Amino acid sequence: MRNILTPMMMPHRLIMAALALAGLTAMALTMQWDWLPANLPRLWDGLLMTLAMLAGSVVVGFALALPLALFQVMGPAPLRWLSLGFCTVIRGTPLLLQLWLFYFGLGALFAQFPEIRDSWAWPYLRQAWPYGFLALTVSFAAYQGEVMRGAFTGVPHGELEAARAVGMSPWLVFRRVWFPRALHRALPTLAGEIILQLKSTPLVATITVTDLYAVITRIRQTTLLTYEPLLLLVAVYLCLSGILILALRWLENRVPTQR
Amino acid sequence: MDDKPAIRIRDLHKRFGDLEVLKGVSLTAHPGDVIAIIGGSGSGKSTLLRCINMLEHPTSGQIAIQGEGYRMRPARGGGLEPADRKQVQRIRAQLGMVFQNFNLWPHRTVLENVTEAPIHVLGQPRAQAIDRARQVLARVGLAEKADTHPIHLSGGQQQRAAIARVLAVDPLAMLFDEPTSALDPELVGEVLGVIRDLAREGRTMILVTHEMAFARDVANRVIYLRDGRIEEEGTPEQLFGDPQSPHLKQFIRSVM
């Protein structure tokens, strides 16, 4: 705790904290917040949707990123080109476009097949969130595939050779040395990418997923307030980013390395 | 002396593209032998050593560890490759290699570096592996550093930790690939001291080294490699005291 708290006690930080506090007080006293209590349940649901979109797309996207990265590093040529193509296309087009292609494109396509309409999956596929989740996941996978590709190639060759020299199988080399080393090297970048991913989640509101941003938009429409709901949104995203940054930094600092 | 040699190499050739690095090297190490391989840079010393545990695949020739020959098959694009990966892994687990750049795993503590192979390759119980690791760390003078990460160690300490990592599996033979070349001069002594003690203990070793005085001191046989061939071999007294080949004479003059 000490090494987290000490830097926060620096004079410039204290002044900034005081300014923020003054701002908050001014907002609470001069602005209109009476809509807040009645809307808390909806806001909570929206927050959960935002967090679910973030956590789900980060976890599944990262799981997809590993094969994407490995195919590019050491896969046979067809898989290598396929992964490279996938990453390039996804990273080269706007997330909003992908989201709409999935929702309006795939969604409309699915609806044309009776087999799909009658299947167990239809109750899910007729909702919006699977498409939001899919788009966010695919995008995260493509970016992280690129990050992990760099991290895998960056692990010093000698460390892998030492692992082989003690008799490790290729899988054991991967599990015990290559992957943990690459992950640790990628962590700072990964941390930034997760924050970016959090800030991409509001896009799902454009396909009617009711995340936190969508809830706030509705509140603005019903209350005719401009700033108050948006300021709340700012505060929540800031808090989420802050928590993520601290958690990931803690993770990074658990292993001291020079690289 | 055991009748099965610890390491036997017959007519080893290694080619990298158009460059033939090893041009027919044969070598036999019996248990307890300490063999120093000397020679100028590019003479093929490291390649020879790395062929012994298949970090390099020979182009032709045979290598047997304690009588068991590597099963090889023709590789695509010429040369040979191991036909049986499991066999290679099993033999590697019995050979300890110490690298020029230590190659410790920086995401694990010194102790974890040492217990890694015993636990995850040999399948030893954790408690037993940790006991053994603490013994070998004490043996190389690093008992106090067990729980630190490698980056907090000096080069000499890192290399001693790497030697402990090898000792933990009680190897049949130890392969040293220029173990002091990456060290600051004042740190060379502590590493050579540890290797010398292990040699006196009767461990089988093959050492690629530039430390001639050290080779003379610990080795019972010295091999002078030049241009991919063994140009001269014999006891340290013969090679350093009365070298025959003009190249070796010049080499010894230039490095001593």
Short mmCIF file of C-alpha atoms in Angstrom, two decimals, chain B residues 9 38 50 70 115 125 127 156 175 179 194 216 239 256:
data_model
loop_
_atom_site.label_atom_id
_atom_site.label_comp_id
_atom_site.label_asym_id
_atom_site.label_seq_id
_atom_site.Cartn_x
_atom_site.Cartn_y
_atom_site.Cartn_z
CA ILE B 9 30.69 -38.80 -31.62
CA ILE B 38 39.75 -24.88 -27.79
CA ARG B 50 25.31 -27.99 -29.58
CA TYR B 70 20.15 -40.64 -31.56
CA THR B 115 13.36 -26.69 -9.76
CA PRO B 125 7.72 -34.28 -6.16
CA ALA B 127 9.26 -30.88 -1.92
CA GLY B 156 28.76 -14.31 -12.21
CA LEU B 175 28.20 -29.18 -21.59
CA PRO B 179 30.60 -20.12 -19.79
CA VAL B 194 32.60 -23.66 -9.29
CA ARG B 216 45.10 -26.62 -18.71
CA LEU B 239 49.00 -29.61 -26.13
CA MET B 256 48.26 -16.89 -23.62
#
